[in-house]
Amino acid sequence: MMRKVTFPHMGESYRTFKMLLNDLGNEVVLPPRPSRKTLNLGVQYAPEFACFPLKILMGTYLETIEKGANVLVTSGGVGPCRAGLYAELHKRILHDMGHPVEMIVFEPPRLYPLNFIRNVYKLNPKRLSIKSIIECIKRAWRKLQALDNAEKATHVVRPRELTPGTTTKTYKKVLEWIDAAYTMDEIIEAEKAALEEIYKIPQDPERLVLKVGIVGEIYVLLEPASNLEIEETLGNLGVEVERSMFLTGWTRDNTWKETVEGMTVKDAAMPYLPELIGGHGRDSIGNTVLYAKRNFDGVIQLAPFTCIPEIVAKTILTSVSRDYNIPVLTFFLDEQTGKAGMTTRLEAFVDLMKRKKLLRKTGKILRPASAL
Amino acid sequence: MKAYLGIDVGSVSTNIVVQDEAGTILAGLYLRTKGRPVETIQSGLKEIKQSLPGDIEICGVGTTGSGRYLAGVMVGADVIKNEITAHAVAATFFVPAVQTVFEIGGQDSKIIIIRNGVVTDFAMNTVCAAGTGSFLDQQAARLGIPIHEFGKLALQSTNPVRIAGRCTVFAESDMIHKQQMGHPLKDIINGLCEALVRNYLNNVGKGKEILPPVIFQGGVAANAGIKAAFERALGMEVQIPPHHDVIGAVGAALLAREEMALNNKTTNFKGFFISDLTYRTSSFECDGCPNSCEIAEIYEEDRVIGRWGARCPRWDIIQEEKN
């Protein structure tokens, strides 16, 4: 039987994984962007008490199996977060349903180097040499960086754009440029052109733009379809977002060199939470501290409903918010698709931050009803 | 006489007020939305028009609440604002020194922290309906007690029984258990009031610095039992502002007045005659992508005036809220 490989959908990263798996000689079934159909399938076949990412992935696997996929590549995980067991759970559910899929689970290579080598071998039907495999991974890595950099640029430009919607439109266009690039030179060139195109968008330099850091669980951070496109919504409300996690940053061996004052996220979280509690709970706390130190206007925490690490973090963020005088807003995400509740909270949050910022900048109190 | 119209379309109630230039309430209306916001807005406008003096000229309109966009396109709003901002504006108008606002409505409960007249923090209930007006409504109906009697009954209790407050399912089964054991109704209801307050303070009010003056508004503020339970739990006085039940609409009207004064423009208000127009709502499933968004539309006579529910701009015709 012909092997057809697929993997979870996480933002735009599928463009890279498609290229890498193709290079190694695999036929790839592209995972579709999570939609209502994905959700319906996921909710139907996943355990009710499981978190949102498990359900979306379940739906994605079923959609891709429908298109002929029989090899699923995903990540495992260490530590107490239950997501580390999801690959095994998915596999058993799919087998029970009569889909004899093969599951290839990548554990952190730093801790499980043999698992990594064995898995790469399984995904290398072309029998490329180690040297060529390394070359392919390097190129894929560069493409992933290019995609992340283009996304970061939209976060800066969107809140300043003169014509609403231009950034999103441009972003869609330049993604295709990066997608089409193949050699290292092409990727670098496409990235350069993409960034130029995004920064060329007419902007209003006078606008009062707020800066908000986004922290939380990795899947709901990286997949806009799972967080009701919160970054785009914030951009349209005049907020520049900085997300604490990108796929390239997360994969980069957990060394966070770029943070201010030489502090790592872990160090920043230490006074509040000295233990690893699984998932990204400690990162949420540490990143909030770092954003506060960098004088951000606010922080938004995104968490799947019932996510224990983020629930613990939310409780502790109350103290961080008080100690550093930075507003923090938490959203628990689940299968609800109604945006009204989120919009109301975001609008009020933006109102609050704007008033605070004006007060800090000009010493002027903008009373809610200043005309009274 | 110049006046401003404020409309708050909530999940349970729709409130309409008309205010004069000085902020005096000329007319106020509390209606049940009953799941039919369009009809409720129309009949509300008709009713409020009749109670107004003839020389009223509406110079600005504000809408708020979960139905603010719907109401906004129907009446031609000058400002469409979220209910947190609207509530904070109204609270500081009635009690300028206010530092803490509790607001419990039909579907939402929120806490707003105000310092020196500026909102510095807020929180809203996230995924749970425990501690909101809808649940009280439902229990009042189950017990066959009119909702406006509910709080008074709680005040007669001398020995509240303990009711679980974290989840409406737990609360209801606890209430039924206690009722079948023979506890008097007034004690069970008082227990429920205490449970809701406990849940509110632990969940919505978690970690917030609650300083006096504290004011309590929203539909549930009419419930004397809840107010008393708050005062017992906090050990401080809790004030109910005037017009507490229509306070969101008051805030919307104040915001409309501010908007008109700041920008010096003329109102978009279509007029009270819209209560005689035909509005029709419909919905369809978009076939543009696998997302299959459920799009809702509202027609005024034969013209589409609003569309919601899309996750992309394909169906946009409504202007976004201007900040």
XYZ file of C-alpha atoms in Angstrom:
695
model
C 0.000 0.000 0.000
C 1.199 3.454 -0.882
C 2.261 5.393 2.209
C 0.647 8.781 2.493
C 1.900 11.042 5.250
C 0.108 13.815 7.122
C 0.593 15.917 10.278
C -1.352 18.407 12.477
C -2.248 21.832 11.107
C -0.544 24.638 13.021
C -0.838 28.043 11.429
C 1.227 28.272 8.251
C 3.853 25.715 9.282
C 2.339 23.078 6.996
C 4.126 24.756 4.091
C 7.468 23.743 5.586
C 6.523 20.216 6.616
C 5.088 19.560 3.169
C 8.416 20.520 1.572
C 10.532 18.526 4.012
C 8.461 15.354 3.778
C 8.369 15.610 -0.010
C 12.137 16.014 -0.117
C 12.568 12.803 1.814
C 10.409 11.040 -0.754
C 7.034 10.893 1.007
C 3.689 11.489 -0.563
C 1.967 14.131 1.584
C -1.719 14.696 2.326
C -2.037 18.339 3.347
C -4.023 18.883 6.555
C -6.861 21.344 5.885
C -7.239 24.456 8.012
C -9.388 23.437 11.024
C -13.007 24.235 10.216
C -16.432 23.431 11.552
C -16.192 20.033 9.896
C -12.914 19.340 11.727
C -14.550 20.316 15.014
C -17.634 18.200 14.441
C -15.536 15.130 13.680
C -13.165 15.792 16.566
C -15.895 16.325 19.118
C -17.708 13.207 17.982
C -14.765 10.831 18.316
C -12.648 12.330 21.113
C -13.314 11.833 24.832
C -15.602 14.584 26.123
C -13.253 15.617 28.951
C -10.233 16.027 26.683
C -8.987 19.489 25.805
C -9.626 21.425 22.629
C -6.295 20.654 20.876
C -6.934 16.906 21.179
C -10.323 17.337 19.539
C -9.046 19.485 16.676
C -6.211 17.049 15.983
C -8.671 14.143 16.088
C -10.793 15.938 13.491
C -7.766 16.770 11.352
C -6.610 13.141 11.346
C -10.052 11.924 10.319
C -10.265 14.492 7.535
C -6.857 13.528 6.180
C -7.560 9.790 6.510
C -10.621 10.439 4.358
C -8.186 11.770 1.738
C -6.023 8.657 1.946
C -3.474 9.460 4.674
C -2.191 6.414 6.561
C 0.945 7.715 8.301
C 0.452 10.415 10.939
C 3.448 12.403 12.125
C 3.098 14.314 15.382
C 4.987 15.412 18.467
C 4.990 13.755 21.859
C 6.030 15.599 24.948
C 7.526 15.185 28.347
C 6.366 16.450 31.697
C 3.014 16.224 33.425
C 0.798 17.701 30.665
C -1.564 15.054 29.323
C -0.942 16.201 25.748
C 2.202 14.073 25.860
C -0.067 11.033 25.712
C -2.358 12.311 23.011
C -0.548 10.627 20.139
C -1.065 7.218 21.740
C -4.695 8.035 22.516
C -5.338 9.220 18.956
C -3.737 6.060 17.598
C -5.912 3.785 19.734
C -9.118 5.611 18.880
C -8.290 5.535 15.164
C -7.411 1.829 15.307
C -10.678 1.113 17.151
C -12.511 2.930 14.397
C -10.923 0.628 11.845
C -8.227 2.965 10.476
C -4.943 1.029 10.675
C -2.781 4.153 10.616
C 0.873 4.263 11.515
C 1.742 6.926 14.105
C 5.203 8.462 14.151
C 5.754 10.446 17.338
C 8.702 12.807 17.698
C 9.857 13.217 21.280
C 12.234 16.085 22.162
C 15.488 15.004 20.400
C 17.571 16.469 23.186
C 16.202 13.804 25.520
C 15.477 10.999 23.080
C 18.078 11.117 20.288
C 17.478 7.507 19.261
C 13.749 8.057 18.822
C 14.571 10.977 16.551
C 16.956 9.012 14.349
C 14.597 6.060 14.109
C 11.682 8.287 13.165
C 13.654 10.124 10.504
C 14.642 6.743 9.078
C 10.951 5.754 8.869
C 10.172 8.913 6.928
C 13.043 8.530 4.486
C 11.817 6.157 1.766
C 14.256 7.748 -0.705
C 17.096 6.521 1.515
C 18.866 9.842 1.373
C 22.270 10.074 3.000
C 22.586 11.674 6.426
C 24.295 14.624 4.787
C 21.401 15.229 2.395
C 18.873 14.805 5.197
C 20.664 17.475 7.210
C 20.618 19.737 4.166
C 16.844 19.222 3.765
C 16.213 19.941 7.451
C 18.326 23.105 7.289
C 16.316 24.375 4.338
C 13.028 23.523 6.017
C 14.193 25.274 9.153
C 14.999 28.391 7.141
C 11.571 28.303 5.526
C 9.905 27.990 8.926
C 11.866 31.051 10.069
C 10.795 32.960 6.967
C 7.130 32.127 7.661
C 7.463 33.179 11.315
C 9.194 36.425 10.332
C 6.483 37.317 7.839
C 3.834 36.691 10.492
C 5.717 38.829 13.015
C 5.822 41.664 10.477
C 2.031 41.554 10.091
C 1.691 41.921 13.867
C 3.604 45.203 13.670
C 1.972 46.598 10.544
C -1.691 45.582 10.969
C -2.514 47.978 13.853
C -1.005 50.864 11.857
C -2.445 50.163 8.396
C -4.329 53.025 6.763
C -6.845 50.847 4.931
C -8.325 48.097 7.104
C -7.675 44.646 5.702
C -4.594 45.495 3.611
C -2.193 43.595 5.851
C -4.219 40.400 5.865
C -4.542 40.563 2.074
C -0.821 41.219 1.558
C 0.104 38.483 4.023
C -1.930 35.926 2.069
C -0.113 36.949 -1.105
C 3.438 36.831 0.276
C 2.858 33.472 1.955
C 2.569 32.014 -1.518
C 5.945 33.520 -2.461
C 7.605 31.806 0.502
C 5.682 28.635 -0.238
C 6.993 28.523 -3.796
C 10.630 29.083 -2.794
C 12.689 25.904 -2.740
C 16.463 26.395 -2.667
C 18.127 28.165 0.230
C 18.728 31.244 -1.935
C 15.139 31.312 -3.108
C 13.850 31.067 0.455
C 16.043 33.942 1.633
C 15.032 36.033 -1.367
C 11.319 35.282 -0.913
C 11.547 36.221 2.756
C 13.199 39.524 1.916
C 10.592 40.338 -0.712
C 7.773 39.313 1.636
C 8.993 41.526 4.479
C 9.481 44.467 2.113
C 5.980 44.033 0.747
C 4.458 43.956 4.241
C 6.386 46.998 5.513
C 5.465 48.886 2.325
C 1.773 48.904 3.349
C 0.685 52.535 3.927
C 0.658 53.189 7.670
C -0.345 55.902 10.086
C 2.722 56.800 12.164
C 0.693 59.017 14.522
C -1.719 56.359 15.713
C -1.749 55.405 19.393
C -0.814 51.737 19.171
C -0.960 49.480 22.214
C 1.439 46.592 22.774
C 0.077 43.340 24.076
C 1.935 40.111 24.801
C 0.205 36.800 24.130
C 0.969 33.811 26.334
C -0.568 30.393 26.826
C -0.794 26.860 25.526
C 1.120 26.162 22.324
C -1.593 24.806 20.034
C -4.168 27.505 20.700
C -1.391 30.094 20.336
C -0.136 28.817 16.997
C -3.369 27.868 15.236
C -5.506 30.951 14.536
C -8.494 28.756 13.662
C -8.508 27.572 17.289
C -8.378 31.028 18.890
C -11.009 32.835 16.803
C -8.186 34.710 14.991
C -7.517 36.771 18.095
C -4.283 38.303 16.771
C -6.002 39.635 13.670
C -8.910 40.950 15.769
C -6.485 42.733 18.088
C -4.569 44.158 15.147
C -7.797 45.624 13.807
C -8.437 47.203 17.219
C -5.076 49.006 17.013
C -3.022 46.574 19.060
C 0.422 45.322 18.152
C 0.746 41.785 19.460
C 3.874 39.907 20.356
C 3.300 36.223 20.715
C 5.511 34.464 23.251
C 5.773 31.358 21.152
C 6.631 30.559 17.562
C 7.367 27.141 16.186
C 10.988 28.111 15.501
C 11.434 29.518 18.989
C 9.872 26.518 20.654
C 11.871 23.986 18.667
C 15.122 25.825 19.306
C 16.176 23.584 22.149
C 14.472 25.671 24.829
C 17.286 28.184 24.994
C 15.722 31.609 25.183
C 18.646 33.836 24.504
C 16.831 36.889 23.255
C 15.018 37.862 26.414
C 15.766 41.129 28.154
C 18.201 41.526 31.004
C 19.633 38.137 30.185
C 16.762 36.595 32.065
C 15.248 33.401 30.869
C 11.540 32.791 30.997
C 12.179 30.155 33.616
C 14.093 32.567 35.846
C 11.372 35.165 35.486
C 8.743 32.656 36.593
C 10.855 31.296 39.471
C 9.625 33.598 42.270
C 6.048 32.647 41.429
C 6.315 29.010 40.414
C 9.488 27.068 41.138
C 8.078 23.788 39.759
C 7.547 22.582 36.216
C 3.802 21.953 36.080
C 3.644 20.649 32.542
C 2.450 22.202 29.330
C 3.368 25.851 29.110
C 2.086 26.999 32.494
C 5.443 28.236 33.696
C 6.186 29.917 30.360
C 2.914 31.843 30.627
C 3.985 33.246 33.992
C 7.592 33.957 32.992
C 6.628 35.624 29.744
C 4.074 37.831 31.503
C 6.809 39.042 33.874
C 9.107 39.774 30.927
C 6.393 41.640 29.006
C 5.680 43.726 32.104
C 9.374 44.584 32.435
C 9.372 45.686 28.822
C 6.490 48.061 29.583
C 3.853 46.307 27.526
C 0.323 47.659 27.937
C -1.204 44.280 28.705
C -1.016 40.523 28.402
C -3.551 38.048 27.055
C -3.463 34.420 28.116
C -4.973 31.800 25.814
C -5.812 28.396 27.231
C -7.828 25.388 26.198
C -10.787 24.835 28.512
C -9.826 22.366 31.310
C -6.063 22.832 30.697
C -4.571 22.293 34.156
C -1.173 23.998 33.581
C -2.881 27.147 32.287
C -5.477 27.116 35.089
C -2.619 27.083 37.596
C -0.891 29.855 35.643
C -4.069 31.945 35.545
C -4.354 31.841 39.318
C -0.740 32.944 39.712
C -1.025 35.622 37.000
C -3.361 37.493 39.353
C -0.332 38.176 41.597
C 1.945 38.996 38.651
C -0.655 41.458 37.389
C -0.812 43.171 40.771
C 2.952 43.194 41.416
C 3.829 44.622 38.009
C 0.680 46.695 37.482
C -0.050 45.089 34.110
C -3.582 44.087 33.078
C -3.982 40.407 32.169
C -6.980 38.939 30.379
C -7.556 35.188 30.066
C -9.578 33.352 27.437
C -10.510 29.710 27.770
C -11.079 28.296 24.328
C -13.324 25.409 23.429
C -15.648 24.418 20.621
C -17.703 27.601 20.847
C -17.497 29.605 17.634
C -19.539 32.621 18.754
C -17.171 35.568 18.760
C -19.363 38.061 20.627
C -18.120 37.242 24.124
C -14.513 37.558 23.063
C -15.108 40.784 21.144
C -16.794 42.433 24.135
C -13.927 41.550 26.444
C -11.280 42.614 23.930
C -12.942 45.956 23.269
C -13.206 46.682 26.996
C -9.612 45.564 27.513
C -8.411 47.875 24.746
C -10.420 50.778 26.213
C -8.810 50.181 29.591
C -5.267 49.991 28.204
C -5.745 53.105 26.070
C -6.808 55.151 29.075
C -3.894 53.845 31.133
C -1.442 54.607 28.363
C -2.710 58.142 27.846
C -2.474 58.745 31.563
C 1.114 57.522 31.607
C 2.114 59.415 28.478
C 0.484 62.775 29.045
C -0.457 62.691 32.724
C -3.953 63.443 31.511
C -6.887 61.454 32.818
C -9.188 60.581 29.983
C -12.365 60.132 31.932
C -14.809 57.739 30.350
C -17.315 60.521 30.063
C -14.973 63.487 29.894
C -17.602 65.730 28.400
C -19.636 65.666 31.590
C -35.556 69.856 24.234
C -32.323 68.064 23.372
C -32.165 64.443 24.488
C -30.059 61.313 24.104
C -31.221 57.764 23.611
C -29.462 54.780 25.167
C -30.323 51.178 24.315
C -28.923 48.116 26.070
C -29.903 44.844 24.438
C -28.975 42.057 26.809
C -29.655 38.349 26.844
C -32.533 38.599 29.279
C -33.615 42.242 29.204
C -33.643 45.117 26.765
C -33.415 48.546 28.367
C -34.073 51.899 26.828
C -33.591 55.313 28.391
C -33.926 58.887 27.211
C -31.821 61.491 28.981
C -31.685 65.228 28.744
C -28.514 67.303 28.362
C -27.914 67.351 32.131
C -28.225 63.594 32.440
C -31.697 63.532 33.974
C -33.611 60.423 32.988
C -36.726 61.528 31.118
C -37.966 58.013 30.479
C -36.687 54.532 31.201
C -37.917 51.137 30.171
C -37.031 47.610 31.282
C -38.326 44.933 28.916
C -37.768 41.223 28.667
C -35.892 40.348 25.466
C -37.575 36.918 25.331
C -35.195 35.802 22.615
C -36.694 38.325 20.164
C -34.422 41.377 20.215
C -35.786 42.953 17.027
C -39.429 42.968 18.138
C -38.432 44.052 21.635
C -36.461 47.041 20.353
C -39.346 48.061 18.101
C -42.045 47.799 20.761
C -39.739 49.461 23.291
C -39.162 52.467 21.048
C -42.884 52.785 20.450
C -43.621 52.652 24.158
C -40.925 55.132 25.154
C -41.995 57.598 22.457
C -45.460 57.747 23.996
C -44.109 58.592 27.442
C -41.948 61.471 26.167
C -43.002 65.121 25.971
C -43.655 66.288 22.427
C -40.740 68.701 22.049
C -38.025 66.069 22.436
C -35.309 66.051 19.818
C -32.986 63.011 19.881
C -29.459 64.359 19.310
C -27.496 61.170 19.801
C -27.951 57.422 20.200
C -25.743 54.850 21.902
C -26.173 51.085 21.997
C -24.582 48.481 24.230
C -25.093 44.904 25.423
C -24.645 41.658 23.540
C -27.149 42.851 20.926
C -25.453 46.228 20.434
C -24.572 45.753 16.766
C -28.067 44.597 15.901
C -29.626 47.503 17.763
C -27.005 49.821 16.270
C -27.916 49.120 12.647
C -31.634 49.149 13.387
C -31.831 52.571 15.005
C -28.762 54.225 13.472
C -26.463 54.480 16.462
C -23.792 57.150 16.836
C -21.784 55.050 19.244
C -21.753 51.279 19.789
C -19.863 50.349 22.956
C -19.214 47.208 24.949
C -21.154 46.891 28.176
C -18.124 47.096 30.453
C -17.319 50.628 29.329
C -21.005 51.586 29.375
C -21.485 50.308 32.925
C -18.364 52.040 34.182
C -19.463 55.355 32.659
C -22.894 55.156 34.268
C -21.476 54.105 37.641
C -19.098 57.076 37.829
C -21.935 59.356 36.749
C -24.162 58.391 39.690
C -21.434 57.785 42.294
C -18.359 59.811 41.231
C -16.193 58.385 44.042
C -17.007 54.761 43.159
C -14.064 52.338 43.334
C -15.724 48.969 42.753
C -18.665 48.016 40.548
C -20.431 44.667 40.767
C -22.665 44.026 37.821
C -24.770 40.903 37.494
C -26.942 40.611 34.435
C -28.783 37.799 32.748
C -25.865 36.032 31.149
C -22.785 37.845 32.358
C -21.471 38.883 35.671
C -18.607 41.303 35.913
C -16.523 43.284 38.337
C -15.062 46.647 37.375
C -12.327 48.269 39.404
C -12.241 52.067 39.134
C -9.598 54.351 40.606
C -9.792 58.132 40.269
C -12.638 57.785 37.830
C -10.740 55.517 35.442
C -11.293 51.801 34.860
C -8.091 50.072 35.963
C -9.197 46.449 35.890
C -12.184 44.281 35.110
C -13.148 40.645 34.981
C -16.081 38.793 33.542
C -17.346 35.301 34.175
C -15.825 33.068 31.538
C -17.335 29.699 30.902
C -19.909 29.332 33.664
C -23.449 30.577 34.094
C -23.524 30.030 37.871
C -24.180 33.306 39.586
C -26.061 35.064 36.798
C -29.605 36.278 36.523
C -30.701 33.525 34.155
C -30.092 30.897 36.813
C -32.022 32.861 39.438
C -34.843 33.266 36.927
C -34.891 29.568 36.273
C -34.961 28.672 39.975
C -37.689 31.213 40.692
C -39.773 29.649 37.928
C -39.117 26.151 39.267
C -40.243 27.184 42.745
C -43.193 29.146 41.421
C -42.072 32.368 43.096
C -42.182 35.643 41.110
C -38.600 36.830 40.617
C -39.267 40.151 42.362
C -40.378 38.275 45.520
C -37.281 36.089 45.534
C -34.965 38.473 47.377
C -37.557 39.563 49.929
C -38.147 35.934 50.865
C -34.410 35.449 51.422
C -34.376 38.375 53.849
C -36.882 36.596 56.094
C -34.488 33.715 56.582
C -32.680 33.401 59.891
C -30.808 30.199 59.166
C -29.502 29.904 55.594
C -28.748 26.351 54.469
C -25.599 25.671 52.542
C -26.014 25.352 48.784
C -23.162 24.454 46.420
C -22.446 27.485 44.269
C -19.731 26.558 41.795
C -21.974 25.115 39.154
C -25.676 25.516 38.442
C -26.064 21.765 38.121
C -24.596 21.227 41.594
C -26.608 24.131 43.002
C -29.882 22.839 41.669
C -29.392 19.294 42.910
C -28.339 20.653 46.310
C -31.464 22.814 46.439
C -33.707 19.904 45.562
C -32.024 17.725 48.155
C -32.487 20.349 50.887
C -36.084 21.001 49.876
C -36.951 17.305 50.075
C -35.386 17.157 53.525
C -37.915 19.727 54.634
C -35.875 22.915 54.940
C -38.055 26.031 54.677
C -38.008 27.670 51.261
C -36.807 31.034 52.609
C -33.698 29.386 54.061
C -32.967 27.554 50.821
C -33.337 30.747 48.818
C -31.111 32.621 51.231
C -28.600 29.793 50.924
C -28.705 30.163 47.176
C -28.073 33.925 47.485
C -25.023 33.235 49.651
C -23.801 30.574 47.230
C -24.056 32.942 44.275
C -22.191 35.668 46.140
C -19.504 33.202 47.194
C -19.131 32.013 43.626
C -19.017 35.583 42.303
C -16.357 36.719 44.763
C -14.220 33.608 44.247
C -14.556 33.449 40.515
C -15.186 36.881 39.037
C -13.778 38.903 41.935
C -10.743 36.690 42.444
C -7.653 38.647 43.444
C -9.283 42.034 42.897
C -8.946 44.750 45.491
C -12.512 45.514 46.528
C -12.568 49.020 48.026
C -15.584 51.152 48.983
C -17.719 52.743 47.708
C -18.997 49.533 46.180
C -21.974 49.753 43.914
C -24.076 46.882 42.674
C -26.010 47.166 39.424
C -27.600 45.111 36.690
C -30.882 43.247 36.806
C -29.877 41.088 39.779
C -29.299 44.179 41.965
C -33.087 44.226 42.379
C -32.663 41.117 44.500
C -32.417 42.301 48.120
C -31.247 38.873 49.241
C -28.136 39.039 47.050
C -27.342 42.584 48.181
C -27.577 41.523 51.840
C -25.406 38.464 51.166
C -22.753 40.710 49.546
C -22.757 43.014 52.565
C -22.400 40.072 54.958
C -19.565 38.569 52.925
C -17.619 41.818 52.496
C -18.423 43.552 55.752
C -19.058 46.809 53.928
C -21.992 48.705 52.563
C -23.081 47.951 49.024
C -25.017 50.717 47.282
C -27.582 50.238 44.581
C -27.508 53.226 42.218
C -30.703 54.785 40.894
C -31.937 53.145 37.689
C -29.736 50.119 38.464
C -31.823 47.901 36.200
C -31.368 50.081 33.126
C -27.866 51.293 33.955
C -26.254 49.931 30.783
C -28.673 52.013 28.718
C -27.860 55.063 30.869
C -24.171 54.494 30.109
C -24.917 54.193 26.394
C -26.845 57.469 26.437
C -23.994 59.214 28.310
C -21.504 57.874 25.781
C -23.691 59.122 22.941
C -23.763 62.579 24.493
C -19.979 62.518 24.879
C -19.491 61.335 21.301
C -21.693 64.115 19.897
C -20.039 66.792 22.057
C -16.516 65.684 21.159
C -17.025 65.299 17.446
C -19.632 67.937 16.891
C -21.639 65.934 14.392
C -25.281 65.268 13.721
C -26.938 62.085 14.796
C -27.435 58.996 12.640
C -30.686 58.279 14.481
C -33.296 57.167 11.985
C -36.266 58.200 14.147
C -38.927 56.527 16.242
C -40.840 55.584 13.093
C -38.605 52.519 12.701
C -40.892 50.729 15.133
C -43.381 50.600 12.255
C -40.931 49.280 9.649
C -40.719 45.619 8.800
C -37.590 43.872 9.946
C -36.801 40.357 8.958
C -33.894 38.210 10.035
C -32.632 35.149 8.244
C -29.581 32.974 8.213
C -27.684 30.812 5.791
C -24.566 28.730 5.657
C -21.694 30.213 3.660
C -20.245 27.818 1.082
C -16.989 29.727 0.570
C -14.767 27.347 2.549
C -15.067 24.273 4.806
C -15.628 26.575 7.775
C -19.278 26.825 6.706
C -19.902 29.954 8.781
C -23.477 30.526 9.866
C -24.294 33.979 8.575
C -27.187 35.910 10.086
C -28.737 38.793 8.191
C -31.167 41.498 9.101
C -33.377 43.188 6.516
C -35.061 46.543 6.925
C -37.983 46.393 4.536
C -36.194 44.764 1.555
C -32.694 46.006 2.235
C -29.971 44.112 4.098
C -28.692 46.405 6.835
C -26.521 43.996 8.785
C -24.740 40.673 8.611
C -22.881 38.738 11.281
C -21.184 35.448 11.922
C -18.526 35.337 9.216
C -14.943 34.615 10.102
C -13.663 36.451 7.043
C -14.633 39.763 5.419
C -16.628 38.113 2.601
C -20.020 39.167 3.951
C -19.047 42.420 5.672
C -21.246 45.392 5.089
C -21.366 46.693 8.633
C -18.924 49.290 9.808
C -16.856 48.213 12.750
C -17.153 50.083 16.012
C -15.192 53.306 15.908
C -13.020 53.806 18.922
